[in-house]
Coordinates of C-alpha atoms and ligand atoms in Angstrom, one line a residue:
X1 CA -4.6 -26.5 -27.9
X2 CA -1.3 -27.9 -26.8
X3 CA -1.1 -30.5 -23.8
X4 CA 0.8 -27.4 -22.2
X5 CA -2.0 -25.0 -22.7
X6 CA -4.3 -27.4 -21.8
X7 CA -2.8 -28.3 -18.2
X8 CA -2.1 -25.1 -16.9
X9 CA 0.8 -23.7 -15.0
X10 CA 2.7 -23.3 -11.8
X11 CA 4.8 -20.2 -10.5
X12 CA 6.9 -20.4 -8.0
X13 CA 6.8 -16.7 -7.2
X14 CA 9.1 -14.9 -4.4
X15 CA 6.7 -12.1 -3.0
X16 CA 9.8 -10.5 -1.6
X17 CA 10.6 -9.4 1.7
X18 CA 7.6 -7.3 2.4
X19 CA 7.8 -3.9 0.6
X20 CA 5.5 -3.7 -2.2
X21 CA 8.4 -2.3 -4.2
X22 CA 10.4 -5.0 -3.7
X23 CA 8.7 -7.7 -5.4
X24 CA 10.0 -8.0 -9.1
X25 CA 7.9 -7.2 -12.7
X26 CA 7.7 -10.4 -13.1
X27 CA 5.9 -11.3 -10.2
X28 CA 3.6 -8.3 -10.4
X29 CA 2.8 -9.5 -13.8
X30 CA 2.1 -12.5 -13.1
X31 CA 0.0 -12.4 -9.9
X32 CA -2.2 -9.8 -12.6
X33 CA -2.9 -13.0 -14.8
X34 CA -3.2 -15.0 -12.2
X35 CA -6.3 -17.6 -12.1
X36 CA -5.7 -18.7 -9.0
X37 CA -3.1 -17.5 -6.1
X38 CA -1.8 -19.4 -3.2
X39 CA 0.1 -17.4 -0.4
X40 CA 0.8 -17.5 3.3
X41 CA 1.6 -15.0 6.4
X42 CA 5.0 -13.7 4.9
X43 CA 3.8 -12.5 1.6
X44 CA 2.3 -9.0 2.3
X45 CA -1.4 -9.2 1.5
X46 CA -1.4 -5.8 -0.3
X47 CA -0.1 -7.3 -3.7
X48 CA -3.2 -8.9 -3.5
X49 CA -5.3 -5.9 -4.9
X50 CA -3.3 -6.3 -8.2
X51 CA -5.0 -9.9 -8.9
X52 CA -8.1 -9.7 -11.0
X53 CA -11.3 -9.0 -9.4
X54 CA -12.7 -13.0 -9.8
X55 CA -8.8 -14.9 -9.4
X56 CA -9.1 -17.3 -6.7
X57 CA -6.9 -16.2 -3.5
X58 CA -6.0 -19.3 -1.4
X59 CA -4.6 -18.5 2.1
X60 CA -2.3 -21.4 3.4
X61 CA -0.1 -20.2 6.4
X62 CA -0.7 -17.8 9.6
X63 CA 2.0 -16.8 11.5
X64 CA 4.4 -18.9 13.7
X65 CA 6.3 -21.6 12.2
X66 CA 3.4 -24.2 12.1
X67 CA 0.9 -24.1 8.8
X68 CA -2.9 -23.6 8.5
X69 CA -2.9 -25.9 6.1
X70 CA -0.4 -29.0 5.5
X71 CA 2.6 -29.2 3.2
X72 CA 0.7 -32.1 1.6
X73 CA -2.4 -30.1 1.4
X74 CA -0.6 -27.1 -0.6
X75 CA 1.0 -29.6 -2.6
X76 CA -2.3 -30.9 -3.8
X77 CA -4.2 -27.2 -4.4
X78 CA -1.1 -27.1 -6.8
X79 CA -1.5 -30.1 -8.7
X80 CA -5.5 -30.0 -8.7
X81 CA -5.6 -26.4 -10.1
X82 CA -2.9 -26.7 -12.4
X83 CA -3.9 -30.2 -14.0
X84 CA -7.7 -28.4 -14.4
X85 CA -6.1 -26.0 -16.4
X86 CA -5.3 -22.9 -14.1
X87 CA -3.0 -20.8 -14.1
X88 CA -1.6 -20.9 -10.4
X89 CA 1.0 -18.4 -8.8
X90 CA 2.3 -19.8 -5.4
X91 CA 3.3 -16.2 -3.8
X92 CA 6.3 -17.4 -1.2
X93 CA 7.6 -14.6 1.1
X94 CA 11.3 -13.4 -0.3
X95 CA 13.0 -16.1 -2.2
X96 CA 11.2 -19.7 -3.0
X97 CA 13.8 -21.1 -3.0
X98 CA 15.5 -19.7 0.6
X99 CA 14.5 -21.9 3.4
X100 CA 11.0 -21.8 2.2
X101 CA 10.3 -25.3 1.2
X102 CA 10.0 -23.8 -2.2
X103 CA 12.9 -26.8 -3.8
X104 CA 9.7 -29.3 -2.8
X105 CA 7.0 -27.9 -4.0
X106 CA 9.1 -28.0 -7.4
X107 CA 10.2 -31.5 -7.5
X108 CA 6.2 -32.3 -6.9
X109 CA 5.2 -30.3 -9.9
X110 CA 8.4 -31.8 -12.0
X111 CA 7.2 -35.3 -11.1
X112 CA 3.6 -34.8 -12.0
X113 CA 4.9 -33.1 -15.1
X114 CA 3.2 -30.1 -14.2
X115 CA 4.8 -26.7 -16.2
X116 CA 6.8 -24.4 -13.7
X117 CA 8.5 -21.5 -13.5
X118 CA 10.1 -20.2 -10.8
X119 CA 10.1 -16.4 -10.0
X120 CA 13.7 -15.5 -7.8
X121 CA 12.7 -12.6 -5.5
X122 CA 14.9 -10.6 -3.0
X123 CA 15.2 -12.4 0.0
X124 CA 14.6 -11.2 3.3
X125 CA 18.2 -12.7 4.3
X126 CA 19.6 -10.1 2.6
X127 CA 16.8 -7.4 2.4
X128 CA 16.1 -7.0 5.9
X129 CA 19.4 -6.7 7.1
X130 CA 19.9 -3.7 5.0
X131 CA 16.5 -1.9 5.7
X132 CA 18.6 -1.8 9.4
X133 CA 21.5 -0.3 7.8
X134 CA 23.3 -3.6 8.0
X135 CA 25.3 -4.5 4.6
X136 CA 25.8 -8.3 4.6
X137 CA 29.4 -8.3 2.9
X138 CA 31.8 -5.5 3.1
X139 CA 35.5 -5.0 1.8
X140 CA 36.4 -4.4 5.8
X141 CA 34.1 -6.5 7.8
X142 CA 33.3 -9.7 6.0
X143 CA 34.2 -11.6 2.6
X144 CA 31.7 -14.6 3.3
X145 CA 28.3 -14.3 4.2
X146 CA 26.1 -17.4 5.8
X147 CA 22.5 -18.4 5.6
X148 CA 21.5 -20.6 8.2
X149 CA 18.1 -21.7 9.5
X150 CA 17.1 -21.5 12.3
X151 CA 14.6 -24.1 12.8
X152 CA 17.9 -27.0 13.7
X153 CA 17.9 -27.6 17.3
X154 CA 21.3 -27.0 17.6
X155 CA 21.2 -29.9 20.7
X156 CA 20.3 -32.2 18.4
X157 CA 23.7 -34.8 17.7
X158 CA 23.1 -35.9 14.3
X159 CA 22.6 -31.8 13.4
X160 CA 22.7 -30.8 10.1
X161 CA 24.6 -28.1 10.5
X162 CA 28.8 -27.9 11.3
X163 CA 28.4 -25.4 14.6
X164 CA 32.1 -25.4 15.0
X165 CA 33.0 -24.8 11.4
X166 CA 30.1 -22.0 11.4
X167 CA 32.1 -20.7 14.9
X168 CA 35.0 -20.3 13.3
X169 CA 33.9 -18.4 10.5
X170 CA 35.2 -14.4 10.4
X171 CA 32.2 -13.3 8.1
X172 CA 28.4 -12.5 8.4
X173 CA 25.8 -15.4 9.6
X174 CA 22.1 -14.3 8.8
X175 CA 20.0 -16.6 10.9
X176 CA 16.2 -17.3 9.5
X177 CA 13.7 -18.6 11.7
X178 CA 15.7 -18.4 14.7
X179 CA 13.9 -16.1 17.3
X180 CA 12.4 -19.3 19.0
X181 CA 15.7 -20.6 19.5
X182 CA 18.3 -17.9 19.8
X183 CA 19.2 -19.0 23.1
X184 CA 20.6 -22.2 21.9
X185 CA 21.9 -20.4 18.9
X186 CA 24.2 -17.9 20.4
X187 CA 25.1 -20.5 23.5
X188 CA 26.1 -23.5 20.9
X189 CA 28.4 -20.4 18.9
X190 CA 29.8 -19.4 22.0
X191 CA 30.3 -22.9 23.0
X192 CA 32.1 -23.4 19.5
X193 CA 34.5 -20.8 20.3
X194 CA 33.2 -17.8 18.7
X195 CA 33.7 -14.3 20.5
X196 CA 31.0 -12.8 22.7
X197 CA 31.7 -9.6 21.8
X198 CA 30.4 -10.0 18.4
X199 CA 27.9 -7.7 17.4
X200 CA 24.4 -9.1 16.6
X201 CA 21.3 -7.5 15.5
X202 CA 17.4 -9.2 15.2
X203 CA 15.4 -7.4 12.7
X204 CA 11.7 -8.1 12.8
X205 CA 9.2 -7.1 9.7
X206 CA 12.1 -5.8 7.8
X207 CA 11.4 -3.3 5.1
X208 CA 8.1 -3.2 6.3
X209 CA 6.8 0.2 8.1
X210 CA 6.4 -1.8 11.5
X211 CA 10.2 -2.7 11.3
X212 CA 12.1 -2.9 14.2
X213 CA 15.9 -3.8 15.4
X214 CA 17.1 -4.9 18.3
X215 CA 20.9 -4.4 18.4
X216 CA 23.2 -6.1 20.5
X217 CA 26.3 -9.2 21.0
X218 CA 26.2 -12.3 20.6
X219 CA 26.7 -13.1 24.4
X220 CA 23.9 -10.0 25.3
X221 CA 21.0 -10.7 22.4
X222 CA 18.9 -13.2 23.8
X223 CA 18.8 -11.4 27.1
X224 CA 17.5 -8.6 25.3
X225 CA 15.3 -10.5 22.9
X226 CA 13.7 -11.7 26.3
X227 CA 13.3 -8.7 28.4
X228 CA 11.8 -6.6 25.0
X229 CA 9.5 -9.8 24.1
X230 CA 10.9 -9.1 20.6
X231 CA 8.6 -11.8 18.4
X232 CA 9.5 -13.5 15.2
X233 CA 9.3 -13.1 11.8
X234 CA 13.2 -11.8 12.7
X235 CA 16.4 -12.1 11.2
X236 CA 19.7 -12.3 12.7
X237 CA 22.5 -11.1 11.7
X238 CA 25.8 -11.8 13.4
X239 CA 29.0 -10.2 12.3
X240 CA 31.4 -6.7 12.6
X241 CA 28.8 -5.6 10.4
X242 CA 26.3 -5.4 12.4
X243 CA 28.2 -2.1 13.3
X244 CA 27.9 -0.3 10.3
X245 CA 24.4 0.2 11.3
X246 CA 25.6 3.6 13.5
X247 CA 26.2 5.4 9.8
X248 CA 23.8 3.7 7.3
X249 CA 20.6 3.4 8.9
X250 CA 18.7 5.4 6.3
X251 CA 15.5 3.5 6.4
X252 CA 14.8 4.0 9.9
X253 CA 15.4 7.4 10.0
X254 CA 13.2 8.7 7.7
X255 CA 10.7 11.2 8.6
X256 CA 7.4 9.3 8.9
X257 CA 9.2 5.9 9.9
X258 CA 7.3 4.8 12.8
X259 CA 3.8 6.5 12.1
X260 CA 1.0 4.7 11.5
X261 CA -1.7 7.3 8.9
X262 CA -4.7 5.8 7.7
X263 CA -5.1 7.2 4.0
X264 CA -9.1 7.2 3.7
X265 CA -10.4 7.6 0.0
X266 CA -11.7 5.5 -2.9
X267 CA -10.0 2.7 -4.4
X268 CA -8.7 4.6 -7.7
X269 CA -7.1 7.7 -5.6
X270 CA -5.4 6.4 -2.6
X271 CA -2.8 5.2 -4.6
X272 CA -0.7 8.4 -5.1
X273 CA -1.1 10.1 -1.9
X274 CA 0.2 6.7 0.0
X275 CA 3.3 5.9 -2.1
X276 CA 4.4 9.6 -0.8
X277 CA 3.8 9.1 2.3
X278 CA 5.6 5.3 2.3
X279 CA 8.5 6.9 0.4
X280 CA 8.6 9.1 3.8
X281 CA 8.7 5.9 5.8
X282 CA 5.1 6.0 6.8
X283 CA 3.0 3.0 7.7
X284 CA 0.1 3.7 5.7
X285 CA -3.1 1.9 6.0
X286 CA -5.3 2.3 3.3
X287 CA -8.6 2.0 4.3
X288 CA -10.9 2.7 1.3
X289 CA -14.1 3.8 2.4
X290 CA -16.2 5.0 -0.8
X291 CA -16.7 3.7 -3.9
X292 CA -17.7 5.6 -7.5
X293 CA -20.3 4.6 -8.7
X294 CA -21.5 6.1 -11.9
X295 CA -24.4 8.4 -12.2
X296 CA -25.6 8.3 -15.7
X297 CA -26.3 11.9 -17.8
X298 CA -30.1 12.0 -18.1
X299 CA -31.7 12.7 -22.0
X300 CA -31.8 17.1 -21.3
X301 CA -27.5 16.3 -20.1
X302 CA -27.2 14.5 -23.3
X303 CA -29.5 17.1 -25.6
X304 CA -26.6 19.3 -24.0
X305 CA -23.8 17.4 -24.8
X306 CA -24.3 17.3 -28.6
X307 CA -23.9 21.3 -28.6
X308 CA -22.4 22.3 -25.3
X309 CA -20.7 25.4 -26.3
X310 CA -24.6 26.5 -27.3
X311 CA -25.7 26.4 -23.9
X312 CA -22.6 26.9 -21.7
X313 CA -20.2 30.0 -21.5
X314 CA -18.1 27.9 -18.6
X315 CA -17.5 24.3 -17.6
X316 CA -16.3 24.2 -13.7
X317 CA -14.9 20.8 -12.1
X318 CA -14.0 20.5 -8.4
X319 CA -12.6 17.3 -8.1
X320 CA -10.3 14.5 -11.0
X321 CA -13.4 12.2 -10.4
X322 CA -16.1 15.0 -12.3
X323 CA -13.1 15.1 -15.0
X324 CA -13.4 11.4 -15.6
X325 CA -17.6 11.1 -15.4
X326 CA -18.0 14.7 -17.7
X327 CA -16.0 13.7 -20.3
X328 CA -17.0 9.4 -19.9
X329 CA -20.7 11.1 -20.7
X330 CA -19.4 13.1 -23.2
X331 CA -17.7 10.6 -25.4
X332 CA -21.1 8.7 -25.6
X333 CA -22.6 11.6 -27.5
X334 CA -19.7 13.0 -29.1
X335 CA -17.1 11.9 -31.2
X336 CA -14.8 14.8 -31.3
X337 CA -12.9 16.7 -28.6
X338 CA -13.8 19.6 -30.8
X339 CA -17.3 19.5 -29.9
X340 CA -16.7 20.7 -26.1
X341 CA -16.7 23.9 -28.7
X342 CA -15.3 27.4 -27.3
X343 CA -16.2 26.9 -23.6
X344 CA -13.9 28.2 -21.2
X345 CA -12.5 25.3 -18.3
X346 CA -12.0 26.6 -14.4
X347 CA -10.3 23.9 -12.5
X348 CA -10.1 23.9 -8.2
X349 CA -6.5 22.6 -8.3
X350 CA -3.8 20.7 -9.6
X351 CA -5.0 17.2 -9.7
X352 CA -8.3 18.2 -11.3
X353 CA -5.7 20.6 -13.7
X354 CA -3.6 17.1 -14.1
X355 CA -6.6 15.2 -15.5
X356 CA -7.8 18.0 -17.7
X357 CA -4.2 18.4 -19.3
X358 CA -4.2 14.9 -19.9
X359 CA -7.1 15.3 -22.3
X360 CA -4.7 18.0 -23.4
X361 CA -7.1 20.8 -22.2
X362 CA -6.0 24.0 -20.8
X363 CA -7.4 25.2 -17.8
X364 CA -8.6 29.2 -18.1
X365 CA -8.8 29.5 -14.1
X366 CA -7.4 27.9 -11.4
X367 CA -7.3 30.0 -7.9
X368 CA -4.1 30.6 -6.5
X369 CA -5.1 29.1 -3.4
X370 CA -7.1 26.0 -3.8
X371 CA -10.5 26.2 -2.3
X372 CA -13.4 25.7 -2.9
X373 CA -14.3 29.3 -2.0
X374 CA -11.6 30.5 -3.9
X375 CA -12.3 29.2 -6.8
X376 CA -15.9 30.6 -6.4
X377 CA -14.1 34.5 -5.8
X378 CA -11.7 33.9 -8.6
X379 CA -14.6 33.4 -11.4
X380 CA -16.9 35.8 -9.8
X381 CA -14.6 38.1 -10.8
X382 CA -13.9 36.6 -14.4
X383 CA -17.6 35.7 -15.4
X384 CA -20.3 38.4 -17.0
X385 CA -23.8 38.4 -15.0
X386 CA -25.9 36.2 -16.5
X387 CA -23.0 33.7 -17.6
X388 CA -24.5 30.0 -18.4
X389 CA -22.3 27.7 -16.1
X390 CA -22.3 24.1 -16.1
X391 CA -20.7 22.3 -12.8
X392 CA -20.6 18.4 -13.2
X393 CA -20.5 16.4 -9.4
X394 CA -20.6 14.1 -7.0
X395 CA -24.3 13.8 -5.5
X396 CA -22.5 14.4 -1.8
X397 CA -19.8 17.3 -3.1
X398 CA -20.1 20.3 -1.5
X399 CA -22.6 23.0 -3.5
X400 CA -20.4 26.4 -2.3
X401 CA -18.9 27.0 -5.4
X402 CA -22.7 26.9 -7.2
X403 CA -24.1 28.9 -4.1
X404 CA -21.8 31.9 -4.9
X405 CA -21.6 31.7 -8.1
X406 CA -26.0 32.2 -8.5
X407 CA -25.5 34.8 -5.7
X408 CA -23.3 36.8 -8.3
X409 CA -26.3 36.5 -10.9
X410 CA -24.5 33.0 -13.0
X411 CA -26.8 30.4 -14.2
X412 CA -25.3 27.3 -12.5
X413 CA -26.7 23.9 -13.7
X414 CA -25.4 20.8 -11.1
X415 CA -24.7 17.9 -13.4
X416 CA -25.0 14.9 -10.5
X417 CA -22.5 12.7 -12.2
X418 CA -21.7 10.0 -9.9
X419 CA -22.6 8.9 -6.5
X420 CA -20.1 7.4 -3.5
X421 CA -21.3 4.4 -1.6
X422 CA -20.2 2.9 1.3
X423 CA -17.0 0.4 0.8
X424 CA -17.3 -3.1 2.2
X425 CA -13.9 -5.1 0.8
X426 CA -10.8 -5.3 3.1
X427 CA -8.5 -6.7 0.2
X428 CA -5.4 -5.2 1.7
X429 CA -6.3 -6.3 5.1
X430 CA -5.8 -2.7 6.3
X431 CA -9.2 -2.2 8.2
X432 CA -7.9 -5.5 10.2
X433 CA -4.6 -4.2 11.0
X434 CA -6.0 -1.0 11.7
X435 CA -8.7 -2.5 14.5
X436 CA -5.4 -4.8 16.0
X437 CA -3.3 -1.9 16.1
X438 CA -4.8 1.7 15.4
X439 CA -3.1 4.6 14.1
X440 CA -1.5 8.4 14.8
X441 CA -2.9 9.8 12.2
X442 CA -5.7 9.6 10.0
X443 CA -5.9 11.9 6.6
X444 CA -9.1 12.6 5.5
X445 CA -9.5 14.7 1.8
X446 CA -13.0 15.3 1.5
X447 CA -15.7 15.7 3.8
X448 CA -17.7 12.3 2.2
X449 CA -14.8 10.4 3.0
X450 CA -15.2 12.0 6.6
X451 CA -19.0 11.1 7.0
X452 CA -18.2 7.6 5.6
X453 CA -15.3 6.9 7.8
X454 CA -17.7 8.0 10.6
X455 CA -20.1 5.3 9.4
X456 CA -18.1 2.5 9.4
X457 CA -17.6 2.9 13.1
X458 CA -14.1 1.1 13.0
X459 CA -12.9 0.4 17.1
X460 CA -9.2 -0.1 17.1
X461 CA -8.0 -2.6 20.1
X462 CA -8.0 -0.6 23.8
X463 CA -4.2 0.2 24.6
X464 CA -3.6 0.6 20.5
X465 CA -3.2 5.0 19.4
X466 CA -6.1 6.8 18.7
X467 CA -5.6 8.6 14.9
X468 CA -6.0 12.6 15.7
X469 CA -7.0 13.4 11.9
X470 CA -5.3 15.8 9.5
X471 CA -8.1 17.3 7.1
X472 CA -7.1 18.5 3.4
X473 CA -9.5 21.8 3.5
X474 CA -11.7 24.1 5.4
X475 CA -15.1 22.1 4.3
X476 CA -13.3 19.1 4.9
X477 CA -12.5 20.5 8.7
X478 CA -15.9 21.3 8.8
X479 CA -17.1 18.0 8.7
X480 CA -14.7 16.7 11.1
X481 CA -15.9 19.0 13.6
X482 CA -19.3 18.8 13.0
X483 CA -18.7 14.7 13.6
X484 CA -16.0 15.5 17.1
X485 CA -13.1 14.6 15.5
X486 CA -10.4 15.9 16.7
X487 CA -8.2 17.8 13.7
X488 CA -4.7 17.7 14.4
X489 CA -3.8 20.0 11.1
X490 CA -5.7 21.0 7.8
X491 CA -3.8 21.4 5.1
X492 CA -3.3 25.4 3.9
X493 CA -3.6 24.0 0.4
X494 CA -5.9 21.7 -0.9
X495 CA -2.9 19.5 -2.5
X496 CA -1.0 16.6 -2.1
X497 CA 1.7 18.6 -2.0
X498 CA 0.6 20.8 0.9
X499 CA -0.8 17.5 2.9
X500 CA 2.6 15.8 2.8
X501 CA 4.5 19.1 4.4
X502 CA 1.7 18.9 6.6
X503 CA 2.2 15.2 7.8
X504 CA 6.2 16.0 7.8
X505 CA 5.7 19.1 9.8
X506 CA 3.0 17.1 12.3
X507 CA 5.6 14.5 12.6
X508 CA 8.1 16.4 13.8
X509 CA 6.2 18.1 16.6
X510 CA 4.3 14.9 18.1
X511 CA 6.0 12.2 19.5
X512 CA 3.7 8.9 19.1
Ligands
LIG1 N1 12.0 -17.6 1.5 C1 12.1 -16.6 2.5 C2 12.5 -17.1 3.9 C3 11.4 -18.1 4.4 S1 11.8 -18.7 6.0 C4 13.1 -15.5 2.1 O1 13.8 -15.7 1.1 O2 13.1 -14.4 2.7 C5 10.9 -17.5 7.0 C6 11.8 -16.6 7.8 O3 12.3 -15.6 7.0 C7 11.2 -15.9 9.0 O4 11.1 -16.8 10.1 C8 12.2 -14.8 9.2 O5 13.3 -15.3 9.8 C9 12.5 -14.5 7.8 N2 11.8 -13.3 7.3 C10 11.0 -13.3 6.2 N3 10.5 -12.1 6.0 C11 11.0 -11.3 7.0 C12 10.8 -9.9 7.3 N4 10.1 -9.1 6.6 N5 11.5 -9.5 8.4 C13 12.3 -10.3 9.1 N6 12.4 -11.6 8.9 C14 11.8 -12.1 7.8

């Protein structure tokens, strides 16, 4: 092993401005690897979940300009882990190496002759500006643009910074860590010479879903950064371009900006359904609040397996998750795709139809409409009396479908296939944001999910919204009811497809 190897690394990693699609491949790739990972308030705590499961995840700063832990401190988890032959990713919010004290941590690791790398990542001084509709440079507004932190005191003589020079300048001045100090910011400028009337805008938890912007001049800002108690982390940007916001504000005015929608299901599945509704602008808090857990195929299931076709005229699934188990159980015993033999496949809907296809397995039924109860009319129709059925499932899923189909004379064997269990882990930190600042809506997509979500009992803070829920399907619904919840819409369709024109019709009626 080289000495290299042998010491570990450090990477310098920017985490980006807070969008999870912001951060680069790099990044993502390495925070994957990562042994151990070292972050603070301005990395969002999401990327978190693509660690591995037994990385070390050190937390070193809370919000406000002051740290949890010292400088020297994080300097030393650095050099400890590395040197014991870790590999360490420090996560710094947008760029390490704007204004984030990312040049020292560097020079440490260089002078212990610890191996870096340092990961550039889009910084919020530029980021955030344009998730308000505010491009930094342009052809007709500004040909220089400034970054300038905030944290000077800009009373203090022996400042670092040339106020009259920055005064003086015609382009854009992005301000970092300025909120606390605006008034001394915008007073020294004017003092300098520079024009009141200059439009300025403070953007706080850009590209985030909880953005906001408050829009105003350099002489009115931190009157209105007063009276709104707008709070840091902010940037301010100062310029003429600050008026180019009026026509480019696309990030603000997308549908779902400003909703809050918990997105309650199991780790594996939330995934999809929440990148639609972020791409829509929606601040989603996944909350997971089952887990999968396996149910193994018992020795008669497995007897079954070997010759399927012999014993079953149709193989039903209801949901991706009794794809993924029936076919997991069937791999133990079979070797061959071909052994499933002639059995026809009926499908509830498309995401059950997606996983199926992926095995490259046409689906002989799928109801037009996709219920439960549906599907249980369409093969009643199809399927002769008498006709052996075989419906892998969750222990909690709903038994409708089996109910009918015996009613019509099938022979419906229940394979119990996996069981869902409560979820305890907050890795995102959604459940906390979710009790400090509730939510509109809450989606719910099958009635387990409902009766677990119900269990966990989650209080929001008093003056915080109360989520009216939006259920995927009648049984879903059901269970809502049966618990009091409020349902503020069920999707007609039991797809994501239908849920999202659900949430986009929803948000254009209510007013949060
Ligand atoms: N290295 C970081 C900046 C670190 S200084 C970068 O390149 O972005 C921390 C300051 O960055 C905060 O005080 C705030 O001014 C700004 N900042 C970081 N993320 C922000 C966000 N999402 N919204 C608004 N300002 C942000």
């Amino acid at each position: 092993m080289s000495r290299d190897e042998k010491r570990g690394h450090v990477y310098l990693v920017g985490a980006g401005p807070g969008a999870l699609g912001l951060v680069t491949l790099r990044a993502r790739q390495l925070i994957e690897q990562a042994d151990v990972i070292v972050y603070d308030y301005l990395c969002n705590p999401e990327m978190l979940r693509w660690a591995r499961g037994d990385a070390e995840k050190i937390y070193v700063g809370k919000s406000g300009s002051y740290h949890t832990i010292p400088q020297e401190e994080i300097n030393a988890i650095l050099t400890s882990r590395a040197l014991a032959g870790k590999e360490v990713v420090r996560l710094k919010g947008g760029d390490p190496y704007v204004f984030g004290r990312g040049g020292e941590e560097a020079q440490i690791l260089a002078r212990s002759g610890i191996p870096f790398e340092v990961v550039p990542g889009v910084t919020s001084a530029i980021a955030v500006p344009s998730y308000a509709g505010i491009p930094v440079t342009h052809r007709d507004f500004a040909s220089t643009v400034t970054f300038v932190t905030g944290h000077e005191d800009p009373a203090k003589p022996d400042s670092a910074i040339d106020w009259s020079w920055l005064a003086r300048l015609s382009g854009t001045l992005v301000f970092l860590m300025g909120v606390e100090r605006l008034r001394q910011i915008t007073g020294r400028l004017i003092a300098e010479g520079a024009d009141p009337a200059t439009p300025a805008a403070l953007v706080r938890w850009g590209t985030t879903a909880h953005q906001e912007t408050l829009a105003g001049t350099l002489g009115t800002i931190a009157d209105l950064v007063q009276e709104r108690r707008f709070s840091p982390p902010a940037a301010i940007v100062i310029g003429d371009v600050v008026k180019l916001r009026s026509e480019l504000n696309w990030y603000e005015a997308l549908p779902l900006f400003g909703k809050r929608i918990v997105v309650t299901r199991t780790r594996g599945q939330a995934g999809v359904l929440a990148q639609r509704l972020v791409q829509l602008g929606a601040d989603v808090l996944e909350i997971p609040t089952i887990r999968i857990v396996p149910v193994p195929s018992d020795a008669p299931m497995r007897e079954k397996l070997t010759a399927f076709s012999n014993h079953f005229d149709w193989l039903v699934f209801t949901s991706p998750n009794a794809v993924d188990r029936f076919f997991a159980e069937f791999f133990q015993v079979a070797s061959d795709l071909r052994d499933l033999g002639t059995v026809k496949i009926a499908s509830l809907g498309p995401a059950t139809t997606a996983k199926l296809q992926q095995l490259h397995l046409r689906v002989d039924l799928q109801p037009e409409i996709f219920t439960a109860e549906k599907l249980a009319e369409a093969l009643a129709e199809k399927i002769m009396p008498g006709a052996r059925i075989c419906f892998p499932k969750g222990r909690l899923a709903a038994t409708l479908v089996a109910d009918r189909l015996q009613e019509r004379g099938a022979r419906v064997e229940s394979w119990i296939l996996y069981d869902t269990q409560p979820e305890k882990e907050d890795l995102g930190g959604a459940r906390l944001r979710y009790q400090n600042e509730g939510a509109h809506f809450s989606i719910f997509t099958s009635s387990s999910t409902v009766e677990y979500w119900h269990a966990m009992q989650l209080q929001s803070e008093p003056d915080t919204p109360r989520p009216r829920a939006v259920s995927l399907g009648p049984i879903t619904s059901a269970t809502l009811r049966r618990l009091g919840y409020e349902i503020a819409a069920e999707a007609p369709e039991s797809t994501l497809d239908s849920l999202v024109a659900t949430m986009l019709k929803l948000s254009m009626e209510s007013i949060p």
